[in-house]
CSV table of C-alpha atoms and ligand atoms in Angstrom, one decimal:
chain,number,residue,atom,x,y,z
S,1,UNK,CA,-151.0,34.5,-117.4
S,2,UNK,CA,-150.8,34.0,-121.0
S,3,UNK,CA,-153.2,34.1,-123.9
S,4,UNK,CA,-154.4,36.7,-126.4
S,5,UNK,CA,-153.0,40.2,-126.1
S,6,UNK,CA,-155.6,42.8,-126.4
S,7,UNK,CA,-152.9,45.6,-126.0
S,8,UNK,CA,-149.7,45.8,-127.3
S,9,UNK,CA,-147.3,48.6,-126.5
S,10,UNK,CA,-144.2,48.8,-128.1
S,11,UNK,CA,-141.4,51.2,-127.2
S,12,UNK,CA,-143.7,54.0,-126.8
S,13,UNK,CA,-142.4,57.5,-126.4
S,14,UNK,CA,-144.6,60.4,-125.6
S,15,UNK,CA,-142.7,63.8,-125.2
S,16,UNK,CA,-143.9,67.3,-124.8
S,17,UNK,CA,-142.1,70.3,-126.0
S,18,UNK,CA,-141.0,72.7,-123.1
S,19,UNK,CA,-142.3,76.3,-123.9
S,20,UNK,CA,-139.5,78.3,-125.0
S,21,UNK,CA,-139.2,82.2,-123.7
S,22,UNK,CA,-138.4,84.7,-126.4
S,23,UNK,CA,-134.6,84.8,-124.7
S,24,UNK,CA,-134.4,81.1,-125.7
S,25,UNK,CA,-135.7,81.8,-129.0
S,26,UNK,CA,-133.2,84.7,-129.8
S,27,UNK,CA,-130.3,82.6,-128.2
S,28,UNK,CA,-131.4,79.8,-130.6
S,29,UNK,CA,-131.4,77.4,-127.5
S,30,UNK,CA,-132.4,74.0,-128.7
S,31,UNK,CA,-136.3,72.8,-128.3
S,32,UNK,CA,-136.3,70.9,-125.1
S,33,UNK,CA,-138.9,68.1,-124.2
S,34,UNK,CA,-140.6,66.6,-121.2
S,35,UNK,CA,-139.8,62.9,-121.8
S,36,UNK,CA,-143.2,61.9,-120.0
S,37,UNK,CA,-143.0,58.3,-121.4
S,38,UNK,CA,-139.6,57.3,-122.8
S,39,UNK,CA,-139.6,53.9,-124.3
S,40,UNK,CA,-142.2,51.6,-122.8
S,41,UNK,CA,-143.1,48.0,-123.8
S,42,UNK,CA,-145.8,46.0,-122.4
S,43,UNK,CA,-148.9,43.8,-123.2
S,44,UNK,CA,-152.2,43.3,-121.4
S,45,UNK,CA,-154.0,40.0,-121.8
S,46,UNK,CA,-157.7,39.3,-122.3
S,47,UNK,CA,-159.1,39.2,-118.6
S,48,UNK,CA,-155.9,40.3,-117.2
S,49,UNK,CA,-155.3,43.5,-115.0
S,50,UNK,CA,-151.8,45.1,-115.3
S,51,UNK,CA,-151.2,47.9,-112.9
S,52,UNK,CA,-149.0,50.6,-113.4
S,53,UNK,CA,-147.5,52.2,-110.1
S,54,UNK,CA,-145.0,54.8,-109.4
S,55,UNK,CA,-144.5,58.2,-108.0
S,56,UNK,CA,-146.1,61.1,-109.1
S,57,UNK,CA,-144.9,62.8,-112.5
S,58,UNK,CA,-143.3,59.5,-113.8
S,59,UNK,CA,-145.7,59.2,-116.8
S,60,UNK,CA,-148.7,56.8,-115.6
S,61,UNK,CA,-151.7,59.0,-116.9
S,62,UNK,CA,-149.6,59.9,-120.1
S,63,UNK,CA,-149.1,56.0,-120.7
S,64,UNK,CA,-153.0,55.5,-120.2
S,65,UNK,CA,-154.2,58.5,-122.3
S,66,UNK,CA,-152.0,57.5,-124.9
S,67,UNK,CA,-153.7,53.9,-125.2
S,68,UNK,CA,-157.0,55.6,-125.5
S,69,UNK,CA,-155.7,58.0,-128.0
S,70,UNK,CA,-156.3,61.2,-125.9
S,71,UNK,CA,-152.5,62.1,-126.8
S,72,UNK,CA,-152.1,64.4,-129.9
S,73,UNK,CA,-150.1,62.5,-132.7
S,74,UNK,CA,-147.3,64.9,-132.7
S,75,UNK,CA,-146.5,64.2,-129.1
S,76,UNK,CA,-145.8,60.6,-129.9
S,77,UNK,CA,-142.1,60.4,-130.5
S,78,UNK,CA,-141.7,56.8,-131.0
S,79,UNK,CA,-143.1,53.3,-131.1
S,80,UNK,CA,-146.7,52.1,-131.6
S,81,UNK,CA,-149.9,50.9,-129.7
S,82,UNK,CA,-151.6,48.1,-131.0
S,83,UNK,CA,-154.9,47.2,-130.0
S,84,UNK,CA,-157.1,44.1,-130.8
S,85,UNK,CA,-160.7,45.1,-131.4
S,86,UNK,CA,-163.5,42.6,-131.8
S,87,UNK,CA,-164.1,40.9,-135.2
S,88,UNK,CA,-166.7,43.2,-136.7
S,89,UNK,CA,-164.8,46.4,-135.7
S,90,UNK,CA,-161.6,44.8,-137.3
S,91,UNK,CA,-163.3,44.0,-140.5
S,92,UNK,CA,-164.8,47.7,-140.7
S,93,UNK,CA,-161.1,48.9,-140.4
S,94,UNK,CA,-159.8,46.7,-143.0
S,95,UNK,CA,-162.7,48.0,-145.2
S,96,UNK,CA,-162.2,51.8,-144.6
S,97,UNK,CA,-158.6,52.3,-143.5
S,98,UNK,CA,-156.8,48.9,-144.5
S,99,UNK,CA,-153.3,51.0,-143.8
S,100,UNK,CA,-154.4,51.1,-140.1
S,101,UNK,CA,-154.3,47.2,-139.9
S,102,UNK,CA,-151.1,45.9,-138.4
S,103,UNK,CA,-150.3,42.2,-138.2
S,104,UNK,CA,-152.4,39.3,-136.7
S,105,UNK,CA,-155.8,41.1,-136.1
S,106,UNK,CA,-154.4,44.1,-134.5
S,107,UNK,CA,-155.1,47.8,-135.5
S,108,UNK,CA,-152.4,50.8,-135.1
S,109,UNK,CA,-154.0,53.2,-132.7
S,110,UNK,CA,-152.1,56.3,-134.0
S,111,UNK,CA,-152.8,55.4,-137.8
S,112,UNK,CA,-156.8,55.3,-137.5
S,113,UNK,CA,-158.6,58.3,-138.2
S,114,UNK,CA,-162.5,59.2,-139.0
S,115,UNK,CA,-164.9,56.6,-138.8
S,116,UNK,CA,-162.4,53.6,-138.4
S,117,UNK,CA,-161.1,55.6,-135.2
S,118,UNK,CA,-164.6,55.8,-134.0
S,119,UNK,CA,-165.3,52.1,-134.2
S,120,UNK,CA,-162.2,51.3,-132.2
S,121,UNK,CA,-162.7,54.0,-129.7
S,122,UNK,CA,-165.9,52.5,-128.9
S,123,UNK,CA,-164.0,49.6,-127.5
S,124,UNK,CA,-161.3,51.4,-125.5
S,125,UNK,CA,-162.5,53.7,-122.4
S,126,UNK,CA,-160.7,55.4,-119.6
S,127,UNK,CA,-162.0,56.3,-115.9
S,128,UNK,CA,-160.2,59.3,-115.1
S,129,UNK,CA,-158.2,60.3,-111.9
S,130,UNK,CA,-160.6,62.8,-110.8
S,131,UNK,CA,-164.3,61.6,-110.1
S,132,UNK,CA,-165.3,65.5,-109.2
S,133,UNK,CA,-163.9,66.8,-112.4
S,134,UNK,CA,-164.7,64.5,-114.9
S,135,UNK,CA,-168.5,64.6,-115.0
S,136,UNK,CA,-170.4,67.4,-116.3
S,137,UNK,CA,-172.0,69.1,-113.5
S,138,UNK,CA,-175.0,70.3,-115.7
S,139,UNK,CA,-176.1,66.8,-116.9
S,140,UNK,CA,-178.1,64.6,-115.3
S,141,UNK,CA,-176.7,61.1,-114.7
S,142,UNK,CA,-179.1,59.8,-117.6
S,143,UNK,CA,-177.4,62.3,-120.0
S,144,UNK,CA,-174.1,61.5,-118.8
S,145,UNK,CA,-174.7,57.9,-119.5
S,146,UNK,CA,-176.5,58.1,-122.6
S,147,UNK,CA,-174.3,60.5,-124.6
S,148,UNK,CA,-171.7,57.9,-125.6
S,149,UNK,CA,-174.5,55.8,-126.9
S,150,UNK,CA,-175.8,58.7,-129.0
S,151,UNK,CA,-172.4,59.5,-130.4
S,152,UNK,CA,-172.0,55.8,-131.5
S,153,UNK,CA,-175.7,55.7,-132.6
S,154,UNK,CA,-176.6,53.0,-130.5
S,155,UNK,CA,-180.3,52.1,-130.0
S,156,UNK,CA,-183.4,54.3,-129.9
S,157,UNK,CA,-184.6,56.2,-126.7
S,158,UNK,CA,-185.9,53.2,-125.1
S,159,UNK,CA,-183.4,50.8,-125.7
S,160,UNK,CA,-180.7,53.3,-124.6
S,161,UNK,CA,-182.6,53.8,-121.4
S,162,UNK,CA,-182.6,49.9,-120.8
S,163,UNK,CA,-178.5,49.9,-121.5
S,164,UNK,CA,-178.1,52.5,-119.2
S,165,UNK,CA,-180.3,51.1,-116.3
S,166,UNK,CA,-178.5,47.8,-116.8
S,167,UNK,CA,-175.1,49.5,-116.4
S,168,UNK,CA,-176.2,51.4,-113.3
S,169,UNK,CA,-177.1,47.9,-111.8
S,170,UNK,CA,-173.7,46.6,-112.7
S,171,UNK,CA,-172.1,49.3,-110.7
S,172,UNK,CA,-174.7,48.9,-107.9
S,173,UNK,CA,-176.3,51.9,-108.2
S,174,UNK,CA,-179.9,50.6,-107.8
S,175,UNK,CA,-182.7,51.2,-108.1
S,176,UNK,CA,-181.8,53.1,-111.6
S,177,UNK,CA,-184.7,54.9,-111.5
S,178,UNK,CA,-183.7,56.7,-108.3
S,179,UNK,CA,-180.1,57.9,-109.8
S,180,UNK,CA,-181.2,58.7,-113.4
S,181,UNK,CA,-182.7,62.3,-113.0
S,182,UNK,CA,-180.1,63.3,-110.3
S,183,UNK,CA,-177.1,65.6,-111.1
S,184,UNK,CA,-173.6,64.7,-110.1
S,185,UNK,CA,-173.6,67.1,-107.1
S,186,UNK,CA,-176.5,65.1,-105.6
S,187,UNK,CA,-174.3,62.0,-105.4
S,188,UNK,CA,-171.9,61.0,-102.7
S,189,UNK,CA,-168.1,60.8,-104.0
S,190,UNK,CA,-168.4,56.9,-104.1
S,191,UNK,CA,-171.7,57.1,-106.0
S,192,UNK,CA,-170.0,59.7,-108.5
S,193,UNK,CA,-167.3,57.6,-109.3
S,194,UNK,CA,-169.4,54.6,-110.0
S,195,UNK,CA,-171.0,56.6,-112.2
S,196,UNK,CA,-167.6,57.5,-114.0
S,197,UNK,CA,-167.1,53.8,-114.1
S,198,UNK,CA,-170.8,53.2,-115.7
S,199,UNK,CA,-169.9,55.8,-118.3
S,200,UNK,CA,-166.9,53.7,-119.3
S,201,UNK,CA,-168.7,50.6,-119.4
S,202,UNK,CA,-171.6,51.7,-121.2
S,203,UNK,CA,-170.2,50.7,-124.7
S,204,UNK,CA,-168.9,47.5,-123.4
S,205,UNK,CA,-165.5,48.1,-123.9
S,206,UNK,CA,-162.8,45.6,-124.3
S,207,UNK,CA,-159.8,47.7,-123.1
S,208,UNK,CA,-160.1,49.9,-120.0
S,209,UNK,CA,-157.7,52.4,-118.4
S,210,UNK,CA,-158.4,53.1,-115.0
S,211,UNK,CA,-156.5,56.1,-113.6
S,212,UNK,CA,-156.4,56.0,-110.0
S,213,UNK,CA,-160.2,55.2,-109.7
S,214,UNK,CA,-160.4,54.9,-106.0
S,215,UNK,CA,-157.5,57.3,-104.7
S,216,UNK,CA,-160.1,60.0,-103.9
S,217,UNK,CA,-162.5,57.5,-102.1
S,218,UNK,CA,-162.7,56.7,-98.8
S,219,UNK,CA,-161.6,53.3,-97.7
S,220,UNK,CA,-165.0,51.5,-97.1
S,221,UNK,CA,-166.1,52.6,-100.6
S,222,UNK,CA,-162.9,51.8,-102.1
S,223,UNK,CA,-163.3,48.0,-101.6
S,224,UNK,CA,-166.7,48.0,-103.1
S,225,UNK,CA,-165.7,50.0,-106.3
S,226,UNK,CA,-162.4,47.7,-106.9
S,227,UNK,CA,-165.0,44.5,-106.3
S,228,UNK,CA,-167.0,46.1,-109.1
S,229,UNK,CA,-164.1,46.3,-111.3
S,230,UNK,CA,-162.9,42.9,-110.8
S,231,UNK,CA,-166.1,41.3,-111.4
S,232,UNK,CA,-166.4,43.2,-114.4
S,233,UNK,CA,-163.0,42.3,-115.6
S,234,UNK,CA,-164.0,38.5,-115.1
S,235,UNK,CA,-167.3,38.7,-116.5
S,236,UNK,CA,-166.6,40.7,-119.7
S,237,UNK,CA,-162.8,39.6,-120.2
S,238,UNK,CA,-161.6,43.1,-120.4
S,239,UNK,CA,-157.7,44.1,-120.3
S,240,UNK,CA,-157.7,46.6,-117.9
S,241,UNK,CA,-154.5,49.1,-117.3
S,242,UNK,CA,-154.8,50.2,-113.7
S,243,UNK,CA,-153.1,53.0,-112.2
S,244,UNK,CA,-152.2,53.5,-108.7
S,245,UNK,CA,-149.6,54.9,-106.3
S,246,UNK,CA,-150.4,52.2,-104.0
S,247,UNK,CA,-148.4,49.1,-104.1
S,248,UNK,CA,-150.6,47.2,-101.3
S,249,UNK,CA,-153.6,48.0,-103.5
S,250,UNK,CA,-152.1,46.8,-106.7
S,251,UNK,CA,-151.4,43.5,-105.3
S,252,UNK,CA,-155.4,43.2,-104.4
S,253,UNK,CA,-156.3,43.8,-107.9
S,254,UNK,CA,-153.8,43.0,-110.3
S,255,UNK,CA,-152.2,39.9,-112.0
S,256,UNK,CA,-149.0,41.7,-113.0
S,257,UNK,CA,-147.3,45.0,-111.9
S,258,UNK,CA,-145.4,47.2,-113.9
S,259,UNK,CA,-143.1,49.7,-112.0
S,260,UNK,CA,-142.6,53.1,-113.8
S,261,UNK,CA,-139.7,55.5,-113.0
S,262,UNK,CA,-139.0,58.8,-115.2
S,263,UNK,CA,-141.3,57.4,-118.0
S,264,UNK,CA,-139.5,54.0,-118.2
S,265,UNK,CA,-140.7,50.7,-116.7
S,266,UNK,CA,-137.7,49.6,-114.3
S,267,UNK,CA,-139.5,46.2,-113.3
S,268,UNK,CA,-142.5,44.3,-114.5
S,269,UNK,CA,-143.8,40.9,-113.1
S,270,UNK,CA,-146.6,38.9,-111.3
S,271,UNK,CA,-148.2,41.0,-108.6
S,272,UNK,CA,-146.9,38.6,-105.8
S,273,UNK,CA,-143.6,38.1,-107.1
S,274,UNK,CA,-143.1,42.0,-107.0
S,275,UNK,CA,-144.5,42.6,-103.6
S,276,UNK,CA,-142.6,39.5,-102.2
S,277,UNK,CA,-139.3,39.6,-104.1
S,278,UNK,CA,-138.5,43.2,-105.4
S,279,UNK,CA,-135.6,43.3,-107.7
S,280,UNK,CA,-135.0,46.9,-108.7
S,281,UNK,CA,-133.7,49.1,-105.9
S,282,UNK,CA,-136.5,51.5,-106.5
S,283,UNK,CA,-139.2,49.0,-106.1
S,284,UNK,CA,-137.5,47.8,-103.1
S,285,UNK,CA,-137.6,51.3,-101.6
S,286,UNK,CA,-141.3,51.8,-102.7
S,287,UNK,CA,-142.0,48.5,-101.0
S,288,UNK,CA,-140.2,49.5,-97.8
S,289,UNK,CA,-142.5,52.5,-97.9
S,290,UNK,CA,-145.7,50.4,-97.2
S,291,UNK,CA,-146.5,49.9,-93.8
S,292,UNK,CA,-145.4,46.6,-92.7
S,293,UNK,CA,-146.3,44.5,-95.9
S,294,UNK,CA,-144.3,41.3,-95.2
S,295,UNK,CA,-142.4,41.4,-92.0
S,296,UNK,CA,-139.8,39.1,-93.8
S,297,UNK,CA,-139.4,41.2,-96.5
S,298,UNK,CA,-139.2,44.3,-94.5
S,299,UNK,CA,-136.1,43.0,-92.6
S,300,UNK,CA,-134.4,42.2,-95.8
S,301,UNK,CA,-134.8,45.7,-97.2
S,302,UNK,CA,-134.9,48.1,-94.2
S,303,UNK,CA,-131.7,50.0,-95.1
S,304,UNK,CA,-133.1,50.9,-98.4
S,305,UNK,CA,-134.7,54.6,-98.4
S,306,UNK,CA,-135.0,56.7,-101.2
S,307,UNK,CA,-133.4,60.3,-101.0
S,308,UNK,CA,-133.3,63.2,-102.8
S,309,UNK,CA,-135.8,64.7,-105.6
S,310,UNK,CA,-137.1,63.1,-108.5
S,311,UNK,CA,-134.6,63.6,-111.3
S,312,UNK,CA,-135.8,66.2,-114.2
S,313,UNK,CA,-137.7,64.6,-117.1
S,314,UNK,CA,-136.3,67.1,-119.4
S,315,UNK,CA,-132.4,66.6,-118.6
S,316,UNK,CA,-132.3,63.1,-118.1
S,317,UNK,CA,-128.9,61.5,-116.7
S,318,UNK,CA,-126.8,59.6,-118.7
S,319,UNK,CA,-126.6,56.0,-117.9
S,320,UNK,CA,-129.5,54.4,-115.5
S,321,UNK,CA,-131.9,57.2,-115.1
S,322,UNK,CA,-132.5,55.9,-111.4
S,323,UNK,CA,-128.9,56.3,-110.6
S,324,UNK,CA,-128.9,59.8,-109.2
S,325,UNK,CA,-131.1,58.5,-106.5
S,326,UNK,CA,-129.6,55.2,-106.4
S,327,UNK,CA,-126.4,56.8,-105.1
S,328,UNK,CA,-128.1,58.4,-102.2
S,329,UNK,CA,-128.9,55.2,-100.5
S,330,UNK,CA,-127.2,54.4,-97.1
S,331,UNK,CA,-124.6,51.9,-97.8
S,332,UNK,CA,-125.4,51.2,-101.3
S,333,UNK,CA,-124.5,47.8,-102.3
S,334,UNK,CA,-125.8,48.3,-105.9
S,335,UNK,CA,-123.8,51.2,-107.7
S,336,UNK,CA,-121.2,49.9,-110.4
S,337,UNK,CA,-119.4,52.0,-113.1
S,338,UNK,CA,-121.4,50.7,-115.9
S,339,UNK,CA,-124.6,52.4,-114.1
S,340,UNK,CA,-123.2,55.9,-115.0
S,341,UNK,CA,-122.3,54.8,-118.7
S,342,UNK,CA,-125.2,52.9,-120.1
S,343,UNK,CA,-128.8,52.6,-119.5
S,344,UNK,CA,-130.0,49.2,-118.6
S,345,UNK,CA,-132.8,47.5,-120.5
S,346,UNK,CA,-135.4,45.1,-118.7
S,347,UNK,CA,-133.6,41.7,-118.0
S,348,UNK,CA,-135.5,38.8,-117.2
S,349,UNK,CA,-134.1,37.6,-113.9
S,350,UNK,CA,-136.7,35.0,-113.1
S,351,UNK,CA,-139.3,33.7,-115.4
S,352,UNK,CA,-141.9,36.4,-116.3
S,353,UNK,CA,-140.1,38.8,-113.9
S,354,UNK,CA,-138.1,41.8,-115.4
S,355,UNK,CA,-135.7,44.4,-114.0
S,356,UNK,CA,-134.0,47.5,-115.4
S,357,UNK,CA,-130.9,47.2,-113.3
S,358,UNK,CA,-127.3,46.0,-114.1
S,359,UNK,CA,-127.4,43.9,-111.0
S,360,UNK,CA,-129.4,41.2,-113.0
S,361,UNK,CA,-127.2,41.4,-116.1
S,362,UNK,CA,-126.5,37.7,-117.2
S,363,UNK,CA,-122.9,36.7,-116.9
S,364,UNK,CA,-121.6,34.8,-120.0
S,365,UNK,CA,-120.7,31.3,-118.8
Y,1,ATP,N1,-149.9,67.9,-121.9
Y,1,ATP,C1,-148.6,68.0,-121.2
Y,1,ATP,N2,-147.9,69.1,-121.4
Y,1,ATP,C2,-146.6,69.0,-120.9
Y,1,ATP,N3,-146.2,68.1,-119.8
Y,1,ATP,C3,-147.0,67.4,-119.5
Y,1,ATP,C4,-148.3,67.3,-120.4
Y,1,ATP,N4,-148.7,66.0,-119.6
Y,1,ATP,C5,-148.1,65.3,-118.7
Y,1,ATP,N5,-146.7,66.0,-118.6
Y,1,ATP,C6,-145.7,66.2,-118.0
Y,1,ATP,O1,-145.4,64.6,-118.1
Y,1,ATP,C7,-144.9,64.2,-116.9
Y,1,ATP,C8,-145.7,62.9,-116.6
Y,1,ATP,O2,-146.9,63.1,-116.3
Y,1,ATP,P1,-148.1,62.2,-115.9
Y,1,ATP,O3,-149.5,62.9,-115.8
Y,1,ATP,O4,-148.2,61.1,-116.8
Y,1,ATP,O5,-147.6,61.6,-114.7
Y,1,ATP,P2,-148.4,60.6,-113.4
Y,1,ATP,O6,-147.5,59.5,-113.4
Y,1,ATP,O7,-149.7,60.2,-113.9
Y,1,ATP,O8,-148.5,61.4,-112.1
Y,1,ATP,P3,-149.5,61.5,-110.9
Y,1,ATP,O9,-149.2,60.4,-110.1
Y,1,ATP,O10,-149.3,62.6,-110.4
Y,1,ATP,O11,-150.9,61.5,-111.6
Y,1,ATP,C9,-144.9,65.1,-115.8
Y,1,ATP,O12,-143.7,65.6,-115.8
Y,1,ATP,C10,-145.9,66.1,-116.4
Y,1,ATP,O13,-145.5,67.4,-115.9
Y,2,MG,MG1,-151.6,60.6,-113.1
């Protein structure tokens, strides 16, 4: 899918300093960093869902938090995040903070501050990984949903009630009067997650980061919540970054998939292309772990089993960061000397389908 990119992430690096002990300080050991996100580039188009998949700790949540600017500026070790706000928000940024305006109608997320930032924030929302922890237990549903509207000075009491009721209907919590006076503990898990989605939607965002929005829900509710998100994306033409561990789910909700490993995107392409024809050994192993996705595919890649622990994000290996686990494959056909010496970038093996693996290096004719 092409069109207008609402999010452009360019070579983003988010590093967190590792806390040093007194011994480290005395021995003058250098400051070490967790390379949570280590050079990530992607775009998300209007009306598109891009899935970010990969195992625990590979940097998915950090990427999402960076997009909605929940990462401290000092942890951004490189790159930039450009967002395309609506015309009126852009005009306002141009007026009050012209240095945060980047080329072609984009704003540079980490240059924004004060009122200009507030305006852009309104259009960028996030649904958090844990629906049980993300809602304040002392607030009624009405207060939870009304709060963002009050912060952004939208409407009077009556208008706000109308907006909140409408958004509850959108996430199929009806009739709204029944839910508005309740506290989060008086809802089921699925209903609570729908309130979390409603809160993200109440400001009518253009950009939504959804961090494993259904992983804590049971299967019957899951489909319902995903349906709501898909409908909204189509109706409101949002750009969604959808995070999941689950590749089978990714295929169902996403247009494209980005596979992350240790802070880097190792494969990027159309959802069907990636599931049916995975290129990177890591993706192949992930797909192999899905119970019987495509019998044909399974036969082809049956031998690939990932072994060993995730490599440390503090002391990254030289060369390809997946190599220490790639060598551990049974009958590995992939390894070549170059893997140890140089880190591969994303290589376009098929139109729109990229993999960061030396196997796909184009040979000169
Ligand atoms: N505020 C922080 N300070 C220090 N390290 C952090 C911080 N936030 C995340 N990390 C580290 O960054 C790495 C990436 O974490 P992140 O939460 O982005 O992973 P994830 O892919 O979302 O994992 P999961 O699937 O378990 O949610 C991890 O090693 C984590 O420990
Ligand atoms: Mg996470």
